Tab-separated table of C-alpha atoms and ligand atoms in Angstrom:
chain	number	residue	atom	x	y	z
A	310	MET	CA	-136.153	242.118	-117.187
A	311	ILE	CA	-138.524	242.504	-114.279
A	312	LEU	CA	-140.797	245.360	-113.220
A	313	VAL	CA	-140.676	246.196	-109.527
A	314	THR	CA	-143.275	248.530	-108.024
A	315	GLY	CA	-142.615	250.453	-104.818
A	316	GLY	CA	-138.899	249.779	-105.167
A	317	ALA	CA	-137.867	253.066	-103.551
A	318	GLY	CA	-139.527	252.190	-100.242
A	319	PHE	CA	-138.040	250.241	-97.378
A	320	ILE	CA	-138.360	246.612	-98.495
A	321	GLY	CA	-138.518	247.365	-102.211
A	322	SER	CA	-135.217	249.245	-102.219
A	323	HIS	CA	-133.524	246.400	-100.335
A	324	PHE	CA	-134.975	243.969	-102.861
A	325	VAL	CA	-133.555	245.981	-105.768
A	326	LEU	CA	-130.148	246.445	-104.100
A	327	ASP	CA	-130.009	242.772	-103.154
A	328	TRP	CA	-131.022	241.756	-106.697
A	329	PHE	CA	-128.029	243.522	-108.243
A	330	GLU	CA	-125.731	241.925	-105.669
A	331	GLN	CA	-126.852	238.559	-107.079
A	332	LYS	CA	-127.513	239.158	-110.777
A	333	SER	CA	-127.496	241.648	-113.624
A	334	GLU	CA	-131.005	241.128	-115.017
A	335	PRO	CA	-132.448	244.648	-115.521
A	336	ILE	CA	-135.113	246.157	-113.277
A	337	VAL	CA	-137.551	248.921	-114.099
A	338	ASN	CA	-138.603	250.367	-110.766
A	339	LEU	CA	-141.987	252.137	-110.748
A	340	ASP	CA	-142.544	254.178	-107.608
A	341	ALA	CA	-144.866	257.077	-106.850
A	342	LEU	CA	-142.236	258.505	-104.469
A	343	THR	CA	-144.698	259.227	-101.687
A	344	TYR	CA	-143.280	260.320	-98.319
A	345	ALA	CA	-142.117	256.684	-97.917
A	346	GLY	CA	-140.319	256.428	-101.239
A	347	ASN	CA	-136.781	257.741	-101.311
A	348	PRO	CA	-134.487	257.686	-104.365
A	349	ALA	CA	-131.526	258.088	-101.969
A	350	ASN	CA	-132.156	254.493	-100.844
A	351	LEU	CA	-131.008	253.472	-104.316
A	352	ALA	CA	-127.899	255.671	-104.409
A	353	PRO	CA	-125.526	252.667	-104.753
A	354	LEU	CA	-127.149	251.995	-108.144
A	355	GLN	CA	-126.282	255.373	-109.630
A	356	GLY	CA	-124.701	254.748	-113.014
A	357	ASN	CA	-126.058	251.191	-113.214
A	358	SER	CA	-127.721	251.089	-116.627
A	359	ASN	CA	-129.631	247.953	-115.641
A	360	HIS	CA	-131.739	249.948	-113.167
A	361	ALA	CA	-134.289	252.621	-114.092
A	362	LEU	CA	-136.370	254.425	-111.478
A	363	ILE	CA	-139.609	255.762	-112.948
A	364	LYS	CA	-141.750	258.106	-110.871
A	365	GLY	CA	-145.375	257.058	-111.274
A	366	ASP	CA	-148.463	255.451	-109.830
A	367	ILE	CA	-149.365	251.764	-110.198
A	368	GLY	CA	-152.905	253.017	-110.859
A	369	ASP	CA	-151.817	255.074	-113.875
A	370	SER	CA	-152.866	252.573	-116.538
A	371	ALA	CA	-151.445	254.524	-119.489
A	372	LEU	CA	-148.018	254.725	-117.854
A	373	VAL	CA	-147.998	251.090	-116.716
A	374	GLU	CA	-149.155	249.868	-120.125
A	375	SER	CA	-146.440	251.850	-121.874
A	376	LEU	CA	-143.789	250.468	-119.475
A	377	LEU	CA	-145.023	246.933	-120.123
A	378	GLN	CA	-144.990	247.391	-123.902
A	379	THR	CA	-141.592	249.069	-123.929
A	380	HIS	CA	-139.746	246.772	-121.527
A	381	LYS	CA	-141.632	243.478	-121.865
A	382	PRO	CA	-140.964	242.220	-118.337
A	383	ARG	CA	-140.993	238.499	-117.600
A	384	ALA	CA	-142.230	239.209	-114.067
A	385	ILE	CA	-143.681	241.878	-111.817
A	386	VAL	CA	-142.958	242.170	-108.109
A	387	ASN	CA	-145.579	244.386	-106.499
A	388	PHE	CA	-144.361	246.121	-103.332
A	389	ALA	CA	-146.198	249.416	-103.926
A	390	ALA	CA	-148.529	250.201	-101.053
A	391	GLU	CA	-149.364	252.529	-98.244
A	392	SER	CA	-147.871	250.544	-95.377
A	393	HIS	CA	-148.262	252.245	-91.990
A	394	VAL	CA	-151.140	251.079	-89.778
A	395	ASP	CA	-151.274	254.293	-87.709
A	396	ARG	CA	-151.557	256.432	-90.850
A	397	SER	CA	-154.383	254.178	-92.063
A	398	ILE	CA	-156.235	254.940	-88.828
A	399	HIS	CA	-155.839	258.702	-89.278
A	400	GLY	CA	-156.723	258.583	-92.986
A	401	PRO	CA	-157.733	255.360	-94.751
A	402	GLY	CA	-158.401	257.002	-98.151
A	403	ASP	CA	-154.871	256.679	-99.559
A	404	PHE	CA	-154.798	253.023	-98.474
A	405	ILE	CA	-157.988	252.234	-100.348
A	406	GLN	CA	-156.711	254.139	-103.372
A	407	THR	CA	-153.269	252.548	-103.691
A	408	ASN	CA	-153.665	249.163	-102.063
A	409	ILE	CA	-157.054	248.280	-103.554
A	410	VAL	CA	-157.760	250.498	-106.566
A	411	GLY	CA	-154.075	250.719	-107.510
A	412	THR	CA	-153.586	246.948	-107.317
A	413	PHE	CA	-156.768	246.439	-109.348
A	414	ARG	CA	-155.599	248.830	-112.068
A	415	LEU	CA	-152.157	247.235	-112.110
A	416	LEU	CA	-153.731	243.796	-112.464
A	417	GLU	CA	-155.879	245.014	-115.346
A	418	SER	CA	-152.860	246.454	-117.187
A	419	VAL	CA	-150.885	243.275	-116.560
A	420	ARG	CA	-153.764	241.044	-117.664
A	421	ALA	CA	-153.953	242.821	-121.029
A	422	TYR	CA	-150.168	242.631	-121.519
A	423	TRP	CA	-149.875	239.012	-120.392
A	424	GLY	CA	-152.859	237.920	-122.503
A	425	ALA	CA	-151.099	239.059	-125.686
A	426	LEU	CA	-147.776	237.312	-124.972
A	427	PRO	CA	-146.685	234.282	-127.012
A	428	ASP	CA	-147.483	231.002	-125.202
A	429	ALA	CA	-143.956	230.312	-123.924
A	430	ASP	CA	-143.653	233.810	-122.421
A	431	LYS	CA	-147.177	233.576	-121.060
A	432	ASN	CA	-146.335	230.383	-119.190
A	433	ALA	CA	-143.087	231.748	-117.833
A	434	PHE	CA	-144.618	235.056	-116.683
A	435	ARG	CA	-145.118	235.715	-112.925
A	436	PHE	CA	-146.988	238.366	-110.944
A	437	LEU	CA	-145.619	238.273	-107.399
A	438	HIS	CA	-147.721	240.180	-104.891
A	439	ILE	CA	-146.064	241.201	-101.622
A	440	SER	CA	-148.454	241.068	-98.715
A	441	THR	CA	-148.547	240.916	-94.958
A	442	ASP	CA	-149.399	238.628	-92.053
A	443	GLU	CA	-151.767	241.343	-90.783
A	444	VAL	CA	-154.471	240.098	-93.169
A	445	TYR	CA	-154.957	237.112	-90.837
A	446	GLY	CA	-155.944	239.267	-87.850
A	447	SER	CA	-154.847	238.764	-84.264
A	448	LEU	CA	-153.819	235.588	-82.405
A	449	ALA	CA	-154.499	234.617	-78.783
A	450	PRO	CA	-151.351	233.778	-76.766
A	451	THR	CA	-151.692	229.999	-77.222
A	452	ASP	CA	-152.980	229.956	-80.829
A	453	ALA	CA	-150.857	228.229	-83.469
A	454	PRO	CA	-148.993	230.668	-85.765
A	455	PHE	CA	-150.639	231.756	-89.025
A	456	SER	CA	-150.503	229.144	-91.762
A	457	GLU	CA	-151.365	229.923	-95.388
A	458	THR	CA	-154.883	228.559	-94.869
A	459	HIS	CA	-155.659	230.714	-91.825
A	460	ARG	CA	-158.888	232.662	-92.337
A	461	TYR	CA	-158.640	236.321	-93.301
A	462	GLU	CA	-159.672	238.623	-90.437
A	463	PRO	CA	-158.052	242.028	-91.064
A	464	ASN	CA	-158.621	244.564	-88.297
A	465	SER	CA	-157.197	247.887	-89.496
A	466	PRO	CA	-157.921	249.891	-92.635
A	467	TYR	CA	-154.361	249.018	-93.729
A	468	SER	CA	-154.752	245.269	-93.276
A	469	ALA	CA	-158.249	245.319	-94.780
A	470	SER	CA	-156.883	247.083	-97.859
A	471	LYS	CA	-154.046	244.547	-98.157
A	472	ALA	CA	-156.549	241.694	-97.704
A	473	ALA	CA	-158.645	243.134	-100.542
A	474	SER	CA	-155.571	243.298	-102.772
A	475	ASP	CA	-154.707	239.673	-101.954
A	476	HIS	CA	-158.231	238.625	-102.921
A	477	LEU	CA	-158.006	240.491	-106.220
A	478	VAL	CA	-154.677	238.829	-107.029
A	479	ARG	CA	-156.154	235.429	-106.195
A	480	ALA	CA	-159.225	236.141	-108.342
A	481	TYR	CA	-157.105	237.125	-111.349
A	482	HIS	CA	-155.467	233.725	-111.176
A	483	HIS	CA	-158.658	231.739	-110.753
A	484	THR	CA	-160.694	233.738	-113.268
A	485	TYR	CA	-158.171	234.707	-115.932
A	486	GLY	CA	-155.327	232.275	-115.319
A	487	LEU	CA	-152.818	235.062	-114.549
A	488	PRO	CA	-149.759	233.279	-113.089
A	489	VAL	CA	-149.659	234.871	-109.653
A	490	LEU	CA	-147.746	234.199	-106.467
A	491	THR	CA	-148.420	235.833	-103.088
A	492	THR	CA	-146.185	236.160	-100.058
A	493	ASN	CA	-147.518	237.144	-96.627
A	494	CYS	CA	-144.685	238.307	-94.447
A	495	SER	CA	-144.251	239.300	-90.816
A	496	ASN	CA	-142.696	242.541	-89.486
A	497	ASN	CA	-139.496	243.526	-91.280
A	498	TYR	CA	-136.721	245.611	-89.783
A	499	GLY	CA	-133.299	246.771	-90.937
A	500	PRO	CA	-131.493	249.729	-92.550
A	501	LEU	CA	-133.498	252.273	-94.599
A	502	HIS	CA	-136.623	251.704	-92.480
A	503	PHE	CA	-138.673	254.896	-92.322
A	504	PRO	CA	-138.682	256.180	-88.723
A	505	GLU	CA	-142.450	256.047	-88.313
A	506	LYS	CA	-142.307	252.303	-87.540
A	507	LEU	CA	-141.458	251.023	-84.061
A	508	ILE	CA	-137.783	250.044	-84.432
A	509	PRO	CA	-136.401	252.983	-86.457
A	510	LEU	CA	-138.621	255.423	-84.533
A	511	CYS	CA	-137.198	254.233	-81.221
A	512	ILE	CA	-133.595	254.337	-82.477
A	513	HIS	CA	-134.128	257.883	-83.754
A	514	ASN	CA	-135.945	259.038	-80.608
A	515	ALA	CA	-133.356	257.433	-78.333
A	516	LEU	CA	-130.504	259.243	-80.061
A	517	THR	CA	-132.329	262.587	-80.060
A	518	GLY	CA	-133.328	262.399	-76.395
A	519	LYS	CA	-137.035	261.909	-77.048
A	520	PRO	CA	-139.495	259.457	-75.422
A	521	LEU	CA	-139.643	255.865	-76.711
A	522	PRO	CA	-143.438	255.563	-77.066
A	523	ILE	CA	-144.881	252.176	-76.089
A	524	TYR	CA	-148.531	251.727	-77.046
A	525	GLY	CA	-150.701	250.324	-74.242
A	526	ASP	CA	-148.915	247.750	-72.073
A	527	GLY	CA	-146.215	246.927	-74.654
A	528	GLN	CA	-147.081	243.229	-74.544
A	529	GLN	CA	-148.275	243.023	-78.157
A	530	VAL	CA	-146.282	240.394	-79.994
A	531	ARG	CA	-144.808	240.661	-83.491
A	532	ASP	CA	-142.672	238.171	-85.441
A	533	TRP	CA	-139.562	240.046	-86.615
A	534	LEU	CA	-137.645	239.328	-89.815
A	535	TYR	CA	-134.486	241.041	-91.038
A	536	VAL	CA	-135.375	242.767	-94.316
A	537	ARG	CA	-132.688	241.063	-96.425
A	538	ASP	CA	-134.098	237.691	-95.347
A	539	HIS	CA	-137.457	238.802	-96.694
A	540	CYS	CA	-135.739	239.724	-99.972
A	541	SER	CA	-134.105	236.306	-100.297
A	542	ALA	CA	-137.501	234.675	-99.662
A	543	ILE	CA	-139.096	236.793	-102.410
A	544	ARG	CA	-136.333	235.870	-104.873
A	545	ARG	CA	-136.799	232.211	-104.024
A	546	VAL	CA	-140.578	232.370	-104.490
A	547	LEU	CA	-140.116	234.196	-107.790
A	548	GLU	CA	-137.762	231.525	-109.110
A	549	ALA	CA	-139.413	228.393	-107.750
A	550	GLY	CA	-142.838	229.188	-106.258
A	551	LYS	CA	-145.794	227.228	-107.585
A	552	VAL	CA	-148.218	229.385	-109.550
A	553	GLY	CA	-151.347	230.316	-107.603
A	554	GLU	CA	-149.754	229.489	-104.254
A	555	VAL	CA	-149.351	231.602	-101.143
A	556	TYR	CA	-146.169	231.479	-99.054
A	557	ASN	CA	-145.971	232.798	-95.509
A	558	VAL	CA	-142.608	234.347	-94.657
A	559	GLY	CA	-141.456	234.928	-91.080
A	560	GLY	CA	-138.463	234.994	-88.818
A	561	TRP	CA	-139.497	232.537	-86.084
A	562	ASN	CA	-138.851	235.536	-83.836
A	563	GLU	CA	-141.920	236.334	-81.776
A	564	LYS	CA	-141.256	239.156	-79.348
A	565	PRO	CA	-143.349	241.526	-77.218
A	566	ASN	CA	-142.814	245.168	-78.197
A	567	LEU	CA	-141.366	246.044	-74.809
A	568	ASP	CA	-138.672	243.350	-75.197
A	569	VAL	CA	-137.832	244.682	-78.655
A	570	VAL	CA	-137.396	248.218	-77.336
A	571	ARG	CA	-135.366	247.027	-74.335
A	572	THR	CA	-133.086	245.070	-76.686
A	573	LEU	CA	-132.623	248.196	-78.807
A	574	CYS	CA	-131.740	250.176	-75.683
A	575	ARG	CA	-129.191	247.563	-74.607
A	576	VAL	CA	-127.477	247.620	-78.008
A	577	LEU	CA	-127.533	251.442	-78.075
A	578	ASP	CA	-126.145	251.581	-74.511
A	579	GLU	CA	-123.217	249.523	-75.759
A	580	LEU	CA	-122.609	251.138	-79.166
A	581	SER	CA	-123.498	254.765	-78.417
A	582	PRO	CA	-123.844	255.360	-74.655
A	583	ARG	CA	-125.799	258.376	-73.400
A	584	SER	CA	-123.617	261.244	-72.248
A	585	ASP	CA	-124.995	260.851	-68.680
A	586	ASN	CA	-124.196	257.099	-68.795
A	587	LYS	CA	-127.786	256.233	-67.930
A	588	SER	CA	-129.534	253.580	-70.012
A	589	TYR	CA	-131.768	254.554	-72.935
A	590	THR	CA	-134.474	252.504	-71.170
A	591	GLU	CA	-134.985	255.675	-69.061
A	592	GLN	CA	-136.675	257.162	-72.163
A	593	ILE	CA	-139.332	254.408	-72.397
A	594	THR	CA	-142.764	256.035	-72.056
A	595	TYR	CA	-146.179	254.361	-72.097
A	596	VAL	CA	-148.641	256.148	-74.366
A	597	LYS	CA	-152.246	255.708	-75.476
A	598	ASP	CA	-152.825	252.412	-77.277
A	599	ARG	CA	-153.408	252.117	-81.029
A	600	PRO	CA	-157.183	251.762	-81.698
A	601	GLY	CA	-158.023	248.154	-82.621
A	602	HIS	CA	-154.424	247.141	-81.862
A	603	ASP	CA	-153.772	243.509	-82.872
A	604	ARG	CA	-152.383	241.615	-79.893
A	605	ARG	CA	-150.242	238.982	-81.531
A	606	TYR	CA	-148.924	237.985	-84.959
A	607	ALA	CA	-146.859	234.868	-85.570
A	608	ILE	CA	-145.966	233.202	-88.838
A	609	ASP	CA	-145.669	229.513	-89.520
A	610	ALA	CA	-142.968	229.635	-92.199
A	611	SER	CA	-142.671	225.878	-92.601
A	612	LYS	CA	-144.260	225.699	-96.082
A	613	ILE	CA	-141.642	227.926	-97.724
A	614	GLU	CA	-138.898	225.984	-95.937
A	615	ARG	CA	-140.296	222.576	-96.878
A	616	GLU	CA	-141.182	223.379	-100.498
A	617	LEU	CA	-138.580	225.979	-101.456
A	618	GLY	CA	-135.784	225.401	-98.959
A	619	TRP	CA	-135.849	228.967	-97.581
A	620	ARG	CA	-134.984	229.889	-93.988
A	621	PRO	CA	-133.940	233.234	-92.522
A	622	ALA	CA	-130.191	233.760	-92.156
A	623	GLU	CA	-130.207	236.402	-89.396
A	624	THR	CA	-131.096	235.953	-85.759
A	625	PHE	CA	-132.913	238.840	-84.064
A	626	GLU	CA	-129.765	239.714	-82.116
A	627	SER	CA	-127.522	239.806	-85.210
A	628	GLY	CA	-130.115	241.694	-87.271
A	629	ILE	CA	-130.734	244.308	-84.578
A	630	ARG	CA	-127.018	244.969	-84.144
A	631	LYS	CA	-126.600	245.490	-87.899
A	632	THR	CA	-129.633	247.775	-87.874
A	633	VAL	CA	-128.516	249.944	-84.944
A	634	ARG	CA	-125.029	250.186	-86.410
A	635	TRP	CA	-126.485	251.334	-89.737
A	636	TYR	CA	-128.553	254.099	-88.097
A	637	LEU	CA	-125.514	255.269	-86.150
A	638	ASP	CA	-123.454	255.400	-89.339
A	639	ASN	CA	-126.147	257.052	-91.467
A	640	ALA	CA	-127.240	260.113	-89.522
A	641	ALA	CA	-127.487	262.132	-92.759
A	642	TRP	CA	-130.099	259.725	-94.184
A	643	VAL	CA	-132.127	259.962	-90.967
A	644	GLU	CA	-131.804	263.755	-90.944
A	645	SER	CA	-133.040	263.948	-94.542
A	646	VAL	CA	-136.206	261.919	-93.861
A	647	THR	CA	-137.106	263.438	-90.489
A	648	SER	CA	-137.407	267.070	-91.478
A	649	GLY	CA	-140.555	268.733	-92.807
A	650	ALA	CA	-143.645	266.550	-93.142
A	651	TYR	CA	-142.243	263.913	-90.771
A	652	LYS	CA	-142.426	266.399	-87.904
A	653	ASN	CA	-146.087	267.077	-88.691
A	654	TRP	CA	-146.773	263.336	-88.588
A	655	THR	CA	-145.099	262.723	-85.229
A	656	ALA	CA	-146.745	265.831	-83.753
A	657	LYS	CA	-150.162	264.521	-84.794
A	658	GLN	CA	-149.599	260.883	-83.840
A	659	TYR	CA	-147.902	261.437	-80.478
A	660	ALA	CA	-149.729	264.621	-79.413
B	745	NAD	P1	-142.928	251.527	-97.607
B	745	NAD	O1	-144.085	252.342	-97.137
B	745	NAD	O2	-141.587	251.738	-97.016
B	745	NAD	O3	-142.771	251.676	-99.190
B	745	NAD	C1	-143.856	251.680	-100.064
B	745	NAD	C2	-143.357	252.200	-101.410
B	745	NAD	O4	-144.465	252.190	-102.327
B	745	NAD	C3	-142.838	253.635	-101.352
B	745	NAD	O5	-141.632	253.742	-102.067
B	745	NAD	C4	-143.948	254.443	-102.021
B	745	NAD	O6	-143.463	255.621	-102.657
B	745	NAD	C5	-144.492	253.438	-103.011
B	745	NAD	N1	-145.876	253.701	-103.396
B	745	NAD	C6	-146.916	254.055	-102.596
B	745	NAD	N2	-148.016	254.224	-103.314
B	745	NAD	C7	-147.690	253.970	-104.612
B	745	NAD	C8	-148.407	253.969	-105.827
B	745	NAD	N3	-149.712	254.274	-105.881
B	745	NAD	N4	-147.746	253.647	-106.961
B	745	NAD	C9	-146.429	253.363	-106.945
B	745	NAD	N5	-145.700	253.360	-105.816
B	745	NAD	C10	-146.323	253.651	-104.661
B	745	NAD	O7	-143.410	250.028	-97.429
B	745	NAD	P2	-142.548	248.722	-97.096
B	745	NAD	O8	-142.450	248.575	-95.630
B	745	NAD	O9	-141.331	248.725	-97.921
B	745	NAD	O10	-143.571	247.622	-97.622
B	745	NAD	C11	-143.523	247.181	-98.986
B	745	NAD	C12	-144.619	246.149	-99.193
B	745	NAD	O11	-144.415	245.057	-98.291
B	745	NAD	C13	-146.019	246.666	-98.912
B	745	NAD	O12	-146.883	246.104	-99.856
B	745	NAD	C14	-146.334	246.162	-97.513
B	745	NAD	O13	-147.708	245.966	-97.347
B	745	NAD	C15	-145.586	244.838	-97.520
B	745	NAD	N6	-145.126	244.356	-96.198
B	745	NAD	C16	-144.415	245.183	-95.369
B	745	NAD	C17	-143.935	244.660	-94.161
B	745	NAD	C18	-143.121	245.504	-93.212
B	745	NAD	O14	-142.838	245.057	-92.102
B	745	NAD	N7	-142.706	246.711	-93.576
B	745	NAD	C19	-144.198	243.331	-93.803
B	745	NAD	C20	-144.942	242.539	-94.685
B	745	NAD	C21	-145.385	243.054	-95.890
B	746	DAU	O1	-146.831	242.453	-89.692
B	746	DAU	C1	-146.414	243.055	-90.883
B	746	DAU	C2	-146.658	244.541	-90.804
B	746	DAU	O2	-145.686	245.068	-89.915
B	746	DAU	C3	-146.596	245.242	-92.159
B	746	DAU	O3	-147.634	244.774	-92.981
B	746	DAU	C4	-146.726	246.759	-91.982
B	746	DAU	O4	-146.556	247.392	-93.228
B	746	DAU	C5	-145.656	247.209	-91.022
B	746	DAU	O5	-145.788	248.595	-90.793
B	746	DAU	C6	-145.746	246.450	-89.710
B	746	DAU	O6	-146.971	246.790	-89.012
B	746	DAU	P1	-146.993	247.016	-87.424
B	746	DAU	O7	-148.153	247.846	-87.106
B	746	DAU	O8	-146.825	245.732	-86.700
B	746	DAU	O9	-145.603	247.841	-87.281
B	746	DAU	P2	-145.223	249.117	-86.391
B	746	DAU	O10	-143.746	249.259	-86.467
B	746	DAU	O11	-146.059	250.291	-86.701
B	746	DAU	O12	-145.593	248.635	-84.921
B	746	DAU	C7	-144.988	247.476	-84.363
B	746	DAU	C8	-145.597	247.279	-82.993
B	746	DAU	O13	-145.154	248.338	-82.140
B	746	DAU	C9	-147.134	247.347	-82.990
B	746	DAU	O14	-147.623	246.450	-81.997
B	746	DAU	C10	-147.418	248.795	-82.552
B	746	DAU	C11	-146.249	249.103	-81.631
B	746	DAU	N1	-145.818	250.516	-81.616
B	746	DAU	C12	-145.595	251.140	-82.803
B	746	DAU	C13	-145.186	252.453	-82.833
B	746	DAU	C14	-144.961	253.166	-84.154
B	746	DAU	C15	-145.610	251.164	-80.408
B	746	DAU	O15	-145.782	250.577	-79.307
B	746	DAU	N2	-145.193	252.465	-80.436
B	746	DAU	C16	-144.994	253.143	-81.604
B	746	DAU	O16	-144.652	254.363	-81.550
């Protein structure tokens, strides 16, 4: 079996759902169920005895050690993190705690468990750490996309905390021989995406008649990847990645934020027109920029294609249509995650 952490969040829950569409190998899913973790994401797995969701913190060494001893996983896929840049600007503490201290504690628990395994199991074991392209910092318009050897230059508390976790993972390989793999991925989008991030926030705001907030001039560029493509890349790295290596994962889909939001509006205009028949683009509103806002990210995903034969399956157009359709069909999910504390967050962030 494998141990997945953070598997009730956006990407983690897709990874778990996708896994059981491909195979039956059991998963123990350790998730602290913060505001971003949602057991409802895993509803299709109800009654599946190969999946167990355990509420707990990756930094809780006693719990993690007991899970390792009880279930004896052959691999760990570490998604657990605080993941929203804007929240890291308002309050970096949780990011330091989970992304750095939590990853450190998890690595320590795993090192003890792995060190006691018989040789064959030791060699076969993998610790796959899920990270982000944001650790590389910001690109100028004509710079080449990030390769795996690009220097680390994180600019937000979030990306700095992820960079620290990447360094710890690397160090546990070089110092202790722990068989690690790291993936650094670009911006994901798709169903089950918490509506604090640009794409789900704009879909939700569009449909509820609220402004579509564009930070600064809206010309910041991100490289968008459909979430299930990220999941297939992670599976591929887990099965065939070379120990100690880093793989960049991206969609070859660089787009300025304003283009992304205009595309969303166009798809919404077609699938769910406004009652006044005006375009949702009318709701686009320029707001104060994010402090320290990175201008451009772009991933060179040629290593994972060359060495592991992985390429994304979705285009941006096909992925966005699937995503918008999902949000239209799943109003109850959106309703359940946008009450209560979510309102406090948006009031604070967009005041
Ligand atoms: P998310 O915020 O949607 O989910 C994070 C999950 O981790 C939640 O279920 C949360 O409850 C859980 N969690 C938080 N702290 C925990 C702790 N201390 N112990 C156990 N569980 C904890 O995040 P996401 O967008 O699904 O991102 C998953 C991972 O992928 C993160 O490591 C993130 O840095 C990385 N990543 C995200 C993107 C993206 O575009 N979303 C891109 C590249 C990499
Ligand atoms: O690049 C990978 C990263 O992508 C992941 O590591 C992060 O976990 C993930 O949250 C994402 O980070 P971003 O900051 O790029 O994503 P976000 O959706 O918050 O913002 C995307 C872009 O849109 C960014 O340039 C900021 C801008 N934006 C965002 C919001 C929420 C706006 O213009 N308005 C908004 O209201």
